[in-house]
Coordinates of C-alpha atoms and ligand atoms in Angstrom, one line a residue:
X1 CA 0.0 0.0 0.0
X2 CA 1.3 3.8 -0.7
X3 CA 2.3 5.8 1.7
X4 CA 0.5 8.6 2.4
X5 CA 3.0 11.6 2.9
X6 CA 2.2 13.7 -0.5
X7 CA -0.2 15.9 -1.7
X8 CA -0.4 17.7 -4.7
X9 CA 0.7 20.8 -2.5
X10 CA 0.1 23.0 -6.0
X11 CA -1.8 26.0 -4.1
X12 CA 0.5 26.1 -1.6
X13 CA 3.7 26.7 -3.5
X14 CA 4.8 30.1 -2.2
X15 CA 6.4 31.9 -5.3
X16 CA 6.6 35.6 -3.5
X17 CA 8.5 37.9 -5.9
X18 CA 9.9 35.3 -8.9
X19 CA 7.4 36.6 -11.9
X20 CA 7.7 40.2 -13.2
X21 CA 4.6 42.0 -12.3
X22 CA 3.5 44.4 -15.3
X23 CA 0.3 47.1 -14.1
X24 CA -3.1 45.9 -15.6
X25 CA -3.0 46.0 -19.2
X26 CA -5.6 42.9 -20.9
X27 CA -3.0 42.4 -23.4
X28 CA 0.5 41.7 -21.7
X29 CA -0.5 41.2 -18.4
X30 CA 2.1 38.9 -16.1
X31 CA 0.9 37.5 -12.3
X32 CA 2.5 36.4 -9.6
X33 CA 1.7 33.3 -7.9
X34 CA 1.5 33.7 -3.9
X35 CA -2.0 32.0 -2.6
X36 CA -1.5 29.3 0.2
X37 CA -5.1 27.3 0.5
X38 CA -4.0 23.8 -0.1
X39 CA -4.7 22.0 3.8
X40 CA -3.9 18.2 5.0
X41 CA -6.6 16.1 3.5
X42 CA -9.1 13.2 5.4
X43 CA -7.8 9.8 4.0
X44 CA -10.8 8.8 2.7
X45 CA -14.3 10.8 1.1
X46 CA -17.0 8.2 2.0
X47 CA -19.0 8.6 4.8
X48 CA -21.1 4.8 4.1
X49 CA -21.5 3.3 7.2
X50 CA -21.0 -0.9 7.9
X51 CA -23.8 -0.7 9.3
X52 CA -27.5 1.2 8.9
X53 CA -30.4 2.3 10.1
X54 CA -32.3 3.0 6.9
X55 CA -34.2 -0.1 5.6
X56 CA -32.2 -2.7 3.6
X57 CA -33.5 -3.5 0.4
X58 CA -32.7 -6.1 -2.1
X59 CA -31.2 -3.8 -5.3
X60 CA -33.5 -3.4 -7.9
X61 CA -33.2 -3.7 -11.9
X62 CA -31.5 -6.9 -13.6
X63 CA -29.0 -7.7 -17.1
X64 CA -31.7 -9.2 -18.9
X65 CA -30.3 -12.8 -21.0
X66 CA -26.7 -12.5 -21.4
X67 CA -25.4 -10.6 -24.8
X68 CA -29.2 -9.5 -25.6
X69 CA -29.3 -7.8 -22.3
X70 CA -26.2 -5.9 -22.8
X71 CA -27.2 -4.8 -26.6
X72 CA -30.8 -3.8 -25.4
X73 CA -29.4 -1.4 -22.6
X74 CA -26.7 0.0 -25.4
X75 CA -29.1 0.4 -28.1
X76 CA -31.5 2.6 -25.6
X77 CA -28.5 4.1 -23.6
X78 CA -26.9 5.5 -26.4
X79 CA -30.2 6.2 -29.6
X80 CA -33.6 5.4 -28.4
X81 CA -33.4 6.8 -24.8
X82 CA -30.2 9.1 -24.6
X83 CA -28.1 8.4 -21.7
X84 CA -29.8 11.1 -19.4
X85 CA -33.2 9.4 -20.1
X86 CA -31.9 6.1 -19.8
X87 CA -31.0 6.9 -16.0
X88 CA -34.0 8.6 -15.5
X89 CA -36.7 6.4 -16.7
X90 CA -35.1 3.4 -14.6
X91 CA -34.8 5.7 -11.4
X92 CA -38.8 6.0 -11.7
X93 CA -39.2 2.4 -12.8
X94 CA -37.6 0.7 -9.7
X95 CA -38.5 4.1 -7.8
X96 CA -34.2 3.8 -6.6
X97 CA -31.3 5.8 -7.4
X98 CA -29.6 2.6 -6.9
X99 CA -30.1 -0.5 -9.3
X100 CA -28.5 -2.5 -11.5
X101 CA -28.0 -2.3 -15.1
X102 CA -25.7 -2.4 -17.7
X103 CA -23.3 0.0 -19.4
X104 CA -22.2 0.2 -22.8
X105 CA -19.8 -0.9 -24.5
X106 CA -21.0 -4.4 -23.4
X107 CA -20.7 -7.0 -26.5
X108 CA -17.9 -7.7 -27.6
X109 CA -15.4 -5.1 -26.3
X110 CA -16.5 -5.4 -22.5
X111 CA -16.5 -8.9 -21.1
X112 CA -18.9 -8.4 -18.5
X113 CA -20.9 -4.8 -18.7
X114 CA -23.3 -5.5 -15.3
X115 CA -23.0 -3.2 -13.1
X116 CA -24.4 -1.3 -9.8
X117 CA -25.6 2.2 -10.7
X118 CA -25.2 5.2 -7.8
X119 CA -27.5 7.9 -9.2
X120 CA -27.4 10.6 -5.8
X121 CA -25.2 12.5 -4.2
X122 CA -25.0 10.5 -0.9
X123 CA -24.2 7.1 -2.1
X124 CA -21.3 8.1 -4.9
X125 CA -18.8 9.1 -2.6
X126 CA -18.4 5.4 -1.9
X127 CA -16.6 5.5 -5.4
X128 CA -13.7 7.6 -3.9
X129 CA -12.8 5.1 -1.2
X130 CA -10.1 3.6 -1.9
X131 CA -10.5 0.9 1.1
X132 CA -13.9 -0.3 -0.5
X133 CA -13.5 -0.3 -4.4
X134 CA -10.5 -0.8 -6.3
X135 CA -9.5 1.3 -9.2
X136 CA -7.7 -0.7 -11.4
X137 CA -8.1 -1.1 -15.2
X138 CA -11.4 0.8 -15.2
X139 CA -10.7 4.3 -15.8
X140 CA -12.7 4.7 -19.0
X141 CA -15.2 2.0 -17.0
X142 CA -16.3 -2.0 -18.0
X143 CA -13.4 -2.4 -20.9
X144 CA -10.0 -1.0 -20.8
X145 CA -8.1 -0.1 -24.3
X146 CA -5.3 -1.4 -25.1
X147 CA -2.3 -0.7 -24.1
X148 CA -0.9 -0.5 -27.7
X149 CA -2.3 3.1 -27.7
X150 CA 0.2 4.2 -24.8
X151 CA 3.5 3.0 -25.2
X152 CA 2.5 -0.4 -24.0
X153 CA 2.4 0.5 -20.2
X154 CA -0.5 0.5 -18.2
X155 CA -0.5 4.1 -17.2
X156 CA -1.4 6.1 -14.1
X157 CA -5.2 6.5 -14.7
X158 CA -5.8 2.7 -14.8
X159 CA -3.2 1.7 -11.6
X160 CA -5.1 1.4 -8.2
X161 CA -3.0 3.5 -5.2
X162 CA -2.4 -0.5 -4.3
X163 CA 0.4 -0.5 -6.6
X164 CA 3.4 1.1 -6.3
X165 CA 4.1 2.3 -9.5
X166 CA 1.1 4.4 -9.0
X167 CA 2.7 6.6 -5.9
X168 CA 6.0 6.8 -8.0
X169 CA 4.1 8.3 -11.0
X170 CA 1.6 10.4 -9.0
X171 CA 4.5 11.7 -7.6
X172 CA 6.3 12.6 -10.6
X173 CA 3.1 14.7 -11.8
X174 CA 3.0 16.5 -8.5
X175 CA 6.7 17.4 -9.0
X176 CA 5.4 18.6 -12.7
X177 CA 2.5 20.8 -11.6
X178 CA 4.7 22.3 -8.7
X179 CA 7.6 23.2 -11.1
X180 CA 4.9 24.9 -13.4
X181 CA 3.2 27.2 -11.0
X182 CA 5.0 30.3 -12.1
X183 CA 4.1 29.7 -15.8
X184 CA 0.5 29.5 -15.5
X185 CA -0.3 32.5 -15.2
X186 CA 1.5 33.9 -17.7
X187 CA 1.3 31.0 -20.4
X188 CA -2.4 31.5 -20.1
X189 CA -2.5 35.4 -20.7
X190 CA -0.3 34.6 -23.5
X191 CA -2.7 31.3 -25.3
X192 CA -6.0 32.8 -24.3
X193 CA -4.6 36.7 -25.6
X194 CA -4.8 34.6 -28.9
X195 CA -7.7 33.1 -28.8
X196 CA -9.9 36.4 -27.6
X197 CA -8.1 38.0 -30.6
X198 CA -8.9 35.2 -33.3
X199 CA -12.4 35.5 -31.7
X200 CA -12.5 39.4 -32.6
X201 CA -10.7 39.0 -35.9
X202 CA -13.8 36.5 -37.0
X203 CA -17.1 38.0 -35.1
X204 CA -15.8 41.2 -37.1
X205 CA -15.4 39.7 -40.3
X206 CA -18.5 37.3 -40.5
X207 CA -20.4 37.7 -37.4
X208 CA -19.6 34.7 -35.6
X209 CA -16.5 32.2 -34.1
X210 CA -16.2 28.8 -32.8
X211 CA -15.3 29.0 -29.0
X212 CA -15.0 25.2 -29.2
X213 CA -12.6 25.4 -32.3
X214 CA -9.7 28.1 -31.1
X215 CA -10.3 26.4 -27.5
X216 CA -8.8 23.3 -29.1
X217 CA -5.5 25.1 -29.7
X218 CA -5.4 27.7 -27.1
X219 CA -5.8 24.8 -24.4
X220 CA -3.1 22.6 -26.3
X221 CA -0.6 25.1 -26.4
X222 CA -1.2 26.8 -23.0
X223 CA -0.8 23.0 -21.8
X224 CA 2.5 22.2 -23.7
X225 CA 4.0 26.0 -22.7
X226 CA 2.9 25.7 -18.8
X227 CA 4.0 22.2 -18.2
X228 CA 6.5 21.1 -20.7
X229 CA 8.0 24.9 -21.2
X230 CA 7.1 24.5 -25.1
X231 CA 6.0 26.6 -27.6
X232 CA 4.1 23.5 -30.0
X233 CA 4.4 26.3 -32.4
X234 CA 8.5 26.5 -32.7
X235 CA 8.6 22.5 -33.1
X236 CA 8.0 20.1 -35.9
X237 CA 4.5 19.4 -34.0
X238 CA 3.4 23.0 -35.4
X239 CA 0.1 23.0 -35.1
X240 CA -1.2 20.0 -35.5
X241 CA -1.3 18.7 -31.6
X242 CA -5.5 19.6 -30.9
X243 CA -5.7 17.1 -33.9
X244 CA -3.3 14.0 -33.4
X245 CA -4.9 14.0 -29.7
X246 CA -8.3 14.0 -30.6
X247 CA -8.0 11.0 -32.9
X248 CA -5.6 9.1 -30.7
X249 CA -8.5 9.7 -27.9
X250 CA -11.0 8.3 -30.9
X251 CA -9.2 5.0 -30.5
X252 CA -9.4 4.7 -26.7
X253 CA -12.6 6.1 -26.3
X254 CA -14.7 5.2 -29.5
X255 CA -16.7 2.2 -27.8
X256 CA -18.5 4.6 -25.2
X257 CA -19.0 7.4 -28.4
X258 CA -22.0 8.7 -30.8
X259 CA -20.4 10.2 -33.5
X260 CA -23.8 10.7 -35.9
X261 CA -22.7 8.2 -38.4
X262 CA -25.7 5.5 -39.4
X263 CA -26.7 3.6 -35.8
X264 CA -25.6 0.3 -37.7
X265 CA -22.7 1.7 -39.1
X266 CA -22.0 3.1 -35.2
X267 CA -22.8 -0.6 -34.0
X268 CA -20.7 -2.2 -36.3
X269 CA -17.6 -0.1 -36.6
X270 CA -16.8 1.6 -33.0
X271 CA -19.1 -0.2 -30.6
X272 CA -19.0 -4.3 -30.9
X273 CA -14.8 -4.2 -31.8
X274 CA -11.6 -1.7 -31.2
X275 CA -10.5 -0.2 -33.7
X276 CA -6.9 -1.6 -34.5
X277 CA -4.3 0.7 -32.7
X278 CA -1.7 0.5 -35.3
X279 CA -4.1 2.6 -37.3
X280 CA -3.1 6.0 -34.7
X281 CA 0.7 4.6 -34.2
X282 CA 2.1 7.4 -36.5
X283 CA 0.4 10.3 -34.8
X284 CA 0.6 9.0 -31.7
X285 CA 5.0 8.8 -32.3
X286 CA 4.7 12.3 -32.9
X287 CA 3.1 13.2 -30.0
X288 CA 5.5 10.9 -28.0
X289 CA 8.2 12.7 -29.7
X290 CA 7.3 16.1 -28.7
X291 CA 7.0 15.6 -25.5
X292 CA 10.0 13.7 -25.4
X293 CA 12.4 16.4 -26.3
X294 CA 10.1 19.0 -24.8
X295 CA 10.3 17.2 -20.9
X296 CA 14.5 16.9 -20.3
X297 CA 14.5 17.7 -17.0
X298 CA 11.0 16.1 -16.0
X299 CA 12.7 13.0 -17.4
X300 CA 15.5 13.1 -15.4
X301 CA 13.4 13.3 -12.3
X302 CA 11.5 10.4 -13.3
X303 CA 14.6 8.2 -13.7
X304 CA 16.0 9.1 -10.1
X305 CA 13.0 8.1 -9.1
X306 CA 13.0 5.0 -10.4
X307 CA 11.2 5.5 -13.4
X308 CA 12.3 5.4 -16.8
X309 CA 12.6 8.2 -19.5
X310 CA 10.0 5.9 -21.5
X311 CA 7.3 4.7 -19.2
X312 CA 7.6 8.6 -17.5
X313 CA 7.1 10.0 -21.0
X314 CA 3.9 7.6 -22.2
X315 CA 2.3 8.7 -18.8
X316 CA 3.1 12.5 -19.6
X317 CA 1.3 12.2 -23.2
X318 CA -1.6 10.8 -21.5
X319 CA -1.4 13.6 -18.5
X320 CA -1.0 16.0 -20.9
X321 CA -3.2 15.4 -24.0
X322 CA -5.8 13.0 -22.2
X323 CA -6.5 13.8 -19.1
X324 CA -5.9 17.7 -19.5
X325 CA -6.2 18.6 -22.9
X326 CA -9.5 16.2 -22.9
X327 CA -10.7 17.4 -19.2
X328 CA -10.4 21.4 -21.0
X329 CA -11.9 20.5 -24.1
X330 CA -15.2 19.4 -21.9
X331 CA -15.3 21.9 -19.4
X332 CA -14.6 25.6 -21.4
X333 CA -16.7 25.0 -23.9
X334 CA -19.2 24.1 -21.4
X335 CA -18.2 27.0 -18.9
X336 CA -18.9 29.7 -22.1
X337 CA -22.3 28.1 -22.7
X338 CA -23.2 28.6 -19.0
X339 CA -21.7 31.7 -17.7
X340 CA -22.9 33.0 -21.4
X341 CA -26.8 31.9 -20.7
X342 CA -26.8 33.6 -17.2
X343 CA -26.7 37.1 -19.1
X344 CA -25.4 40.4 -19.4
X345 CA -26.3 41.1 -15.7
X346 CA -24.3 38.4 -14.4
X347 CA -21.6 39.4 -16.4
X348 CA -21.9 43.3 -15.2
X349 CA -21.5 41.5 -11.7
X350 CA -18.5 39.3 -12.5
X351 CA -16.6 42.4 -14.3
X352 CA -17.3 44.9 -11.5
X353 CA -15.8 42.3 -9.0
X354 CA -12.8 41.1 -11.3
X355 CA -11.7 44.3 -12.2
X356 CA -11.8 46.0 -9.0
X357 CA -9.8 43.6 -7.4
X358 CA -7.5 43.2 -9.8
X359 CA -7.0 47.1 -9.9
X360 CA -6.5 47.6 -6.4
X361 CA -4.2 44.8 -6.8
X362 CA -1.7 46.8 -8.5
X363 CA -3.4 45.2 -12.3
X364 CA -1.6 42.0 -11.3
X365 CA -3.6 38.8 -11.4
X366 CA -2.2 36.5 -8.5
X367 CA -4.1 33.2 -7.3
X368 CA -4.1 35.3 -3.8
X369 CA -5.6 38.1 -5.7
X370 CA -8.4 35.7 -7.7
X371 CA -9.1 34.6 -4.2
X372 CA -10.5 37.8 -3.1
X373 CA -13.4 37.2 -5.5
X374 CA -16.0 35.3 -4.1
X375 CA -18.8 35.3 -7.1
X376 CA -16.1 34.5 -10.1
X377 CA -15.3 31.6 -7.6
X378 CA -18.3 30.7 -6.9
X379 CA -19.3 30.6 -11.2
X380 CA -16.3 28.2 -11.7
X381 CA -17.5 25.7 -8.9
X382 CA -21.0 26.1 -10.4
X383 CA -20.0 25.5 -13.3
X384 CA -18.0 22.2 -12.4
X385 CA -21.0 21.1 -10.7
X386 CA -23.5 21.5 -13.2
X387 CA -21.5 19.9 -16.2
X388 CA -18.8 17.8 -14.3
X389 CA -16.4 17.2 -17.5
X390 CA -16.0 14.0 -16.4
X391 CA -19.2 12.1 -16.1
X392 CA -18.8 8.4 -15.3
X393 CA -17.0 7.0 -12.4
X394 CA -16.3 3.2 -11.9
X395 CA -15.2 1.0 -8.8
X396 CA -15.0 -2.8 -8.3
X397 CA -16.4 -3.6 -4.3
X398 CA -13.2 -5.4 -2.2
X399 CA -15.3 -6.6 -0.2
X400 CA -18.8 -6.9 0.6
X401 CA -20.4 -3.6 1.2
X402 CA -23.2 -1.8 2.6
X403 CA -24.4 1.3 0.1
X404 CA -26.8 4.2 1.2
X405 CA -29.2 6.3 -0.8
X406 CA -30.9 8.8 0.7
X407 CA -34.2 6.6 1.4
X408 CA -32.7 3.0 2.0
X409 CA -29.8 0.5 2.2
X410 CA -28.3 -1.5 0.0
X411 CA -25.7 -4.5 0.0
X412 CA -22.9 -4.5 -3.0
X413 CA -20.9 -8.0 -2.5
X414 CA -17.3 -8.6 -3.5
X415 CA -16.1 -8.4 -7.0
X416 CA -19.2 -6.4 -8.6
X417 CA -18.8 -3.2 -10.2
X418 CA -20.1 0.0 -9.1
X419 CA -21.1 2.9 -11.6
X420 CA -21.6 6.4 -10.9
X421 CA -23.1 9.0 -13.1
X422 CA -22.0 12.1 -11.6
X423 CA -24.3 14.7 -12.8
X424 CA -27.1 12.9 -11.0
X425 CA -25.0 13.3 -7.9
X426 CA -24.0 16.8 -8.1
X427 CA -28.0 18.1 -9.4
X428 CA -29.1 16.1 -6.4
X429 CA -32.1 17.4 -5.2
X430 CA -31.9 16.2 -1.8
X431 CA -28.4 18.5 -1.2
X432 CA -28.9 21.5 -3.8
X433 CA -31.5 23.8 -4.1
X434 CA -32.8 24.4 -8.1
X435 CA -30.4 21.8 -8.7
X436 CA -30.6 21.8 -12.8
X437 CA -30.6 25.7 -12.4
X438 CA -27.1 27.4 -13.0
X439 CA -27.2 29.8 -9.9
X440 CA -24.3 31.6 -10.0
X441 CA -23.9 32.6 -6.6
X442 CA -24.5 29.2 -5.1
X443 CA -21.4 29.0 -3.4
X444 CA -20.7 32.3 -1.9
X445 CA -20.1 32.5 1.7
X446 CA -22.4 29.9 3.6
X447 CA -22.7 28.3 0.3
X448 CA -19.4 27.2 0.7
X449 CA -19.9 24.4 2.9
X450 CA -21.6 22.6 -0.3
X451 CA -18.6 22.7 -1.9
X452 CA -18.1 18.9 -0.6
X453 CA -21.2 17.9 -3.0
X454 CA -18.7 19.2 -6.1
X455 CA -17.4 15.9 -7.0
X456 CA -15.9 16.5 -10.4
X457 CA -12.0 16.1 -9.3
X458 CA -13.4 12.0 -8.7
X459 CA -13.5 13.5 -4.6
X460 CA -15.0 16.5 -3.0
X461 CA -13.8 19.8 -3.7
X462 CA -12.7 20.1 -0.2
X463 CA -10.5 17.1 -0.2
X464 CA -6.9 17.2 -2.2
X465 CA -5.3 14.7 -4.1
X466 CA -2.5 12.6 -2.6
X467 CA -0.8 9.2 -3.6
X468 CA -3.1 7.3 -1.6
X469 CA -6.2 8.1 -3.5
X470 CA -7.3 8.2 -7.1
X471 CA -8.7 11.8 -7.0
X472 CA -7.4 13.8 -9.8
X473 CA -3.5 15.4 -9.6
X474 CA -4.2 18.5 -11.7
X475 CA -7.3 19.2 -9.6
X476 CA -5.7 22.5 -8.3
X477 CA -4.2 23.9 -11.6
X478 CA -7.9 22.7 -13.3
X479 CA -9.5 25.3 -11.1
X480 CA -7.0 27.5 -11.4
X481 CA -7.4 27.8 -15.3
X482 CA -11.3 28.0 -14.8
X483 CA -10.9 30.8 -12.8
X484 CA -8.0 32.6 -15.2
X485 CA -10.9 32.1 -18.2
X486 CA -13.2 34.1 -16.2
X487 CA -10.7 36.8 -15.2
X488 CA -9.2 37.4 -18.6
X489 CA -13.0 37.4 -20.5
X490 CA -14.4 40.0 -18.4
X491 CA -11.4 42.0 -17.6
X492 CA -11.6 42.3 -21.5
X493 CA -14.9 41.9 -22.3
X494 CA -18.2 43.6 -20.4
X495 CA -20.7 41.2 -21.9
X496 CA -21.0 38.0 -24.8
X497 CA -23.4 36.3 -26.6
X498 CA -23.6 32.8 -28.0
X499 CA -25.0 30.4 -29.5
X500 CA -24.8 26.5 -28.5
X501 CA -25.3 23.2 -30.5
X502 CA -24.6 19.6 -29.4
X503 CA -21.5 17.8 -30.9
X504 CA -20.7 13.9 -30.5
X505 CA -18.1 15.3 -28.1
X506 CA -18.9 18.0 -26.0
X507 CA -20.5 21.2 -26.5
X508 CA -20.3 23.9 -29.4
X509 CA -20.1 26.9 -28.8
X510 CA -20.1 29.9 -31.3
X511 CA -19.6 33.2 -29.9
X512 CA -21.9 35.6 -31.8
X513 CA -20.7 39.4 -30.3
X514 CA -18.1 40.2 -27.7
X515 CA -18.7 44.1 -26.0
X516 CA -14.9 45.4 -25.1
X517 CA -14.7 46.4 -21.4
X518 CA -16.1 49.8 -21.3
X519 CA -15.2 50.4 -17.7
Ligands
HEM601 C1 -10.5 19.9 -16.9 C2 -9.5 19.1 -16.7 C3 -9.5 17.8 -15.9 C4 -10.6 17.1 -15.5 C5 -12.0 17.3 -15.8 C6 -10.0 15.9 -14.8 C7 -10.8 14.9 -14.2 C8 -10.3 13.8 -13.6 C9 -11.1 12.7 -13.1 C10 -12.6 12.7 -13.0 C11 -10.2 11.8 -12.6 C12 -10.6 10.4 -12.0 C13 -10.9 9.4 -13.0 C14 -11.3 8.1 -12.3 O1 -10.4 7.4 -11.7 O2 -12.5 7.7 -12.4 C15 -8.9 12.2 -12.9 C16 -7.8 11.5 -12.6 C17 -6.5 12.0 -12.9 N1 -6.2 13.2 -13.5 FE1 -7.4 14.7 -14.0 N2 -8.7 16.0 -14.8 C18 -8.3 17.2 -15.5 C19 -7.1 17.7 -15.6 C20 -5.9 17.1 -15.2 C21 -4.6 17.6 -15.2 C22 -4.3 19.1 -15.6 C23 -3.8 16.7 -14.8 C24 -2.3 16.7 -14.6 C25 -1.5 17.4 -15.3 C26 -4.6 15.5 -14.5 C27 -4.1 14.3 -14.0 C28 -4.8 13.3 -13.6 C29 -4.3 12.0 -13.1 C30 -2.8 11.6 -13.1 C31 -5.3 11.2 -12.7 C32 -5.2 9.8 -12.1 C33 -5.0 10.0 -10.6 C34 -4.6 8.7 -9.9 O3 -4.4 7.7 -10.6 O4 -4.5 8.7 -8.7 N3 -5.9 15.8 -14.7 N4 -9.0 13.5 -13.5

């Protein structure tokens, strides 16, 4: 078992006077990094009892016949019902946030696709204790891709904290995001300054631009220049990163996708076999090869440690370009379309409170100074609670366990597999008020204490990652970067407008006017 000694510890990094501090000019601005809030976290974020005192029921819902079962549920999951619908019309059915079902892919990528579904906000925490499920292989849930697509190692996302390659290379990522906290700041003026300006440059000349689009780029090369030091831009990558990721992510990911094709078509082609890695090999190399030459030093760490340049390097493409670069191309997008529906008043809030702090902090954005505004805060978490960017969670029970809902208790025995969609937890009606409304003060002053019902880290927003658990190691530097795109849009902008359409991955989002700050 891992020690439990480390923490990601990115917050608390104390960076005093090491950045150049310009005064506040939208353009060129340059931060300094000097916030401590990063506190010694509870091992574990379940509060399920052994024992209960609500009544204990026998869990609803069944497989159906073996490989019929399994299609059924994935033909209704993913075209006749939708996946919301699907959870949904079974919660009503067996009247139970907690049943059993099963979840796609299911024939013949998954070998077994039954699982327990946790559909509230009381009984997923169970999913982030690492004494009751383990974690291994099931990152992207009931099949695993294979490990072809990364170098041939079995990378951090998939290791449980039970083995101990997973504390060396959680480790190494914590040592990654610390030796970066001086460049976020900047490296994000610098990508986002292009993106606001591409934005401009196309709203002027045919009334619109893709958010989604220029987020692709922006995200990848603030990524690469923050924690590799890299400009993609000045390498033989250029600028084709955003799109050598996205189809290397295809391949693992395509059995739990809708891309629009013909539902047989879909069927036949990315949901009943993989795809055959050797088909992303080449674009994957080049990836590999980037980051290669662009992480000496990071590589040198990783071998003193006891890790070598290779297997550290597969694990930072997949840091990097999956769980990053994929984690921001979910959650900006989605941030845009929400903070752009709540309006032009909202936004009059949010730019009163950014800029005013920001002036009388000298014009210098500093996570101390981003601290001292409690609505943009409060937006961010919202926003990470209402579209969590990661939506399914997976956990096999060690041993035999006793789950909770809110209404009654449930017993999970060894060995099965426990699913949790998390937007059911996080819009719980039970814990938050106009749960499926995006209310952007939710979490300002008293309403902090529900920030331990934001779950989208894979723990509660409270709780920090450390070797010992499985909650996310960028979960600092993700908020973070939520909170610089909200600073940097309404230090520049004093309102936007938008329009949204659904993609097979993630949200569109076309930005139809941008009003320059006025004041
Ligand atoms: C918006 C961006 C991101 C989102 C939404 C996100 C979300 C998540 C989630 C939900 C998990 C847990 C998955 C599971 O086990 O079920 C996770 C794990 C992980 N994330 Fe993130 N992540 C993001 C960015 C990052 C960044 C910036 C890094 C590091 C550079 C990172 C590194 C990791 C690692 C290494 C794990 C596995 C942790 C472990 O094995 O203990 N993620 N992330």
């Amino acid at each position: 078992m891992a020690s439990i000694s480390h923490t990601s510890s990115f917050f608390s990094l104390q960076l005093p006077s090491q950045t150049p501090s310009k005064t506040y000019n939208p353009r060129t601005f340059n931060r300094r990094v000097s916030a401590s809030v990063s506190e010694t976290p509870p091992l574990f974020a379940s509060t399920q009892p052994e024992t209960t005192k609500l009544p204990v029921k026998k869990i609803p819902g069944g497989y159906g016949l073996p490989v019929i079962g399994p299609l059924t549920d994935r033909l209704d999951y993913f075209y006749n019902q939708g996946r919301e619908e699907y959870f949904k019309s079974r919660i009503q059915k067996y009247q139970s946030t907690i049943f059993r079902t099963n979840m796609p892919p299911g024939p013949f990528i998954a070998s077994n696709p039954n699982v327990v579904v946790l559909l509230d906000g009381k009984s997923f925490p169970v999913l982030f204790d690492v004494s009751k499920v383990e974690k291994k292989n099931l990152f992207t849930g009931t099949f695993m891709p294979s490990t072809e697509l990364t170098g041939g190692y079995r990378i951090l996302s998939y290791l449980d904290p039970s083995e101990p390659m997973h504390e060396k290379l959680k480790n190494l990522l914590f040592f990654q995001l610390r030796s970066s906290a001086s460049k976020v700041i900047p490296e994000f003026n610098s990508s986002y300054t292009d993106l606001f300006e591409k934005l401009e440059n196309e709203i002027e000349s045919t009334g619109k631009s893709s958010f989604t689009e220029a987020n692709d780029q922006a995200a990848f090369n603030f990524l690469a220049r923050a924690l590799h030091g890299v400009n993609p831009a000045d390498t033989k990558l250029g600028s084709d990163g955003p799109k050598l990721v996205s189809k290397w992510v295809l391949f693992n990911l395509h059995p739990l996708l809708v891309l629009g094709l013909p539902k047989l078509v879909e069927e036949l082609l990315i949901h009943s076999f993989s795809l055959p890695p050797a088909l992303v090999k080449k674009d994957y190399n080049r990836l590999y090869e980037f980051f290669y030459e662009s992480s000496g030093f990071l590589l040198e760490e990783a071998e003193k440690n006891g890790i070598s340049k290779d297997e550290a390097c597969h694990n930072f493409v997949f840091a990097t370009c999956f769980n990053s670069f994929g984690g921001m191309k979910f959650l900006f997008p989605n941030m845009m379309k929400s903070i752009g529906r709540a309006g032009a008043k909202i936004h009059t809030k949010l730019a009163t409170e950014i800029r005013s702090v920001i002036r009388s902090n000298g014009g210098k954005i500093t996570m101390g100074s981003m601290e001292q505004m409690p609505l943009m805060k409060s937006v961010v978490y919202e926003c990470l609670r209402i579209d969590p960017p990661v939506a399914s969670q997976y956990g096999r029970a060690k041993r035999d366990l006793m789950i909770e809902s809110h209404d009654a208790a449930f017993q999970v025995k060894e060995g099965e597999m426990i699913f949790g969609y998390q937007p059911f937890a996080t819009r719980d009606p039970k814990i938050f008020d106009r749960p499926d409304e995006f209310v952007p003060d939710r979490f300002v002053g008293e309403g902090e204490d529900l920030l331990k019902h934001v779950l989208w880290s894979n723990g509660p927003e409270n709780e920090s990652p450390t070797v010992a658990n499985k909650q996310c190691a960028g979960k600092d530097f993700v908020v973070l970067a939520a909170r610089l795109l909200v600073v940097e849009l309404f230090l520049r902008y004093d309102s936007f407008e938008i329009d949204v359409a659904k993609v097979p991955i993630g949200v569109s989002v076309t930005v139809t006017s941008l009003k320059r700050a006025s004041f």
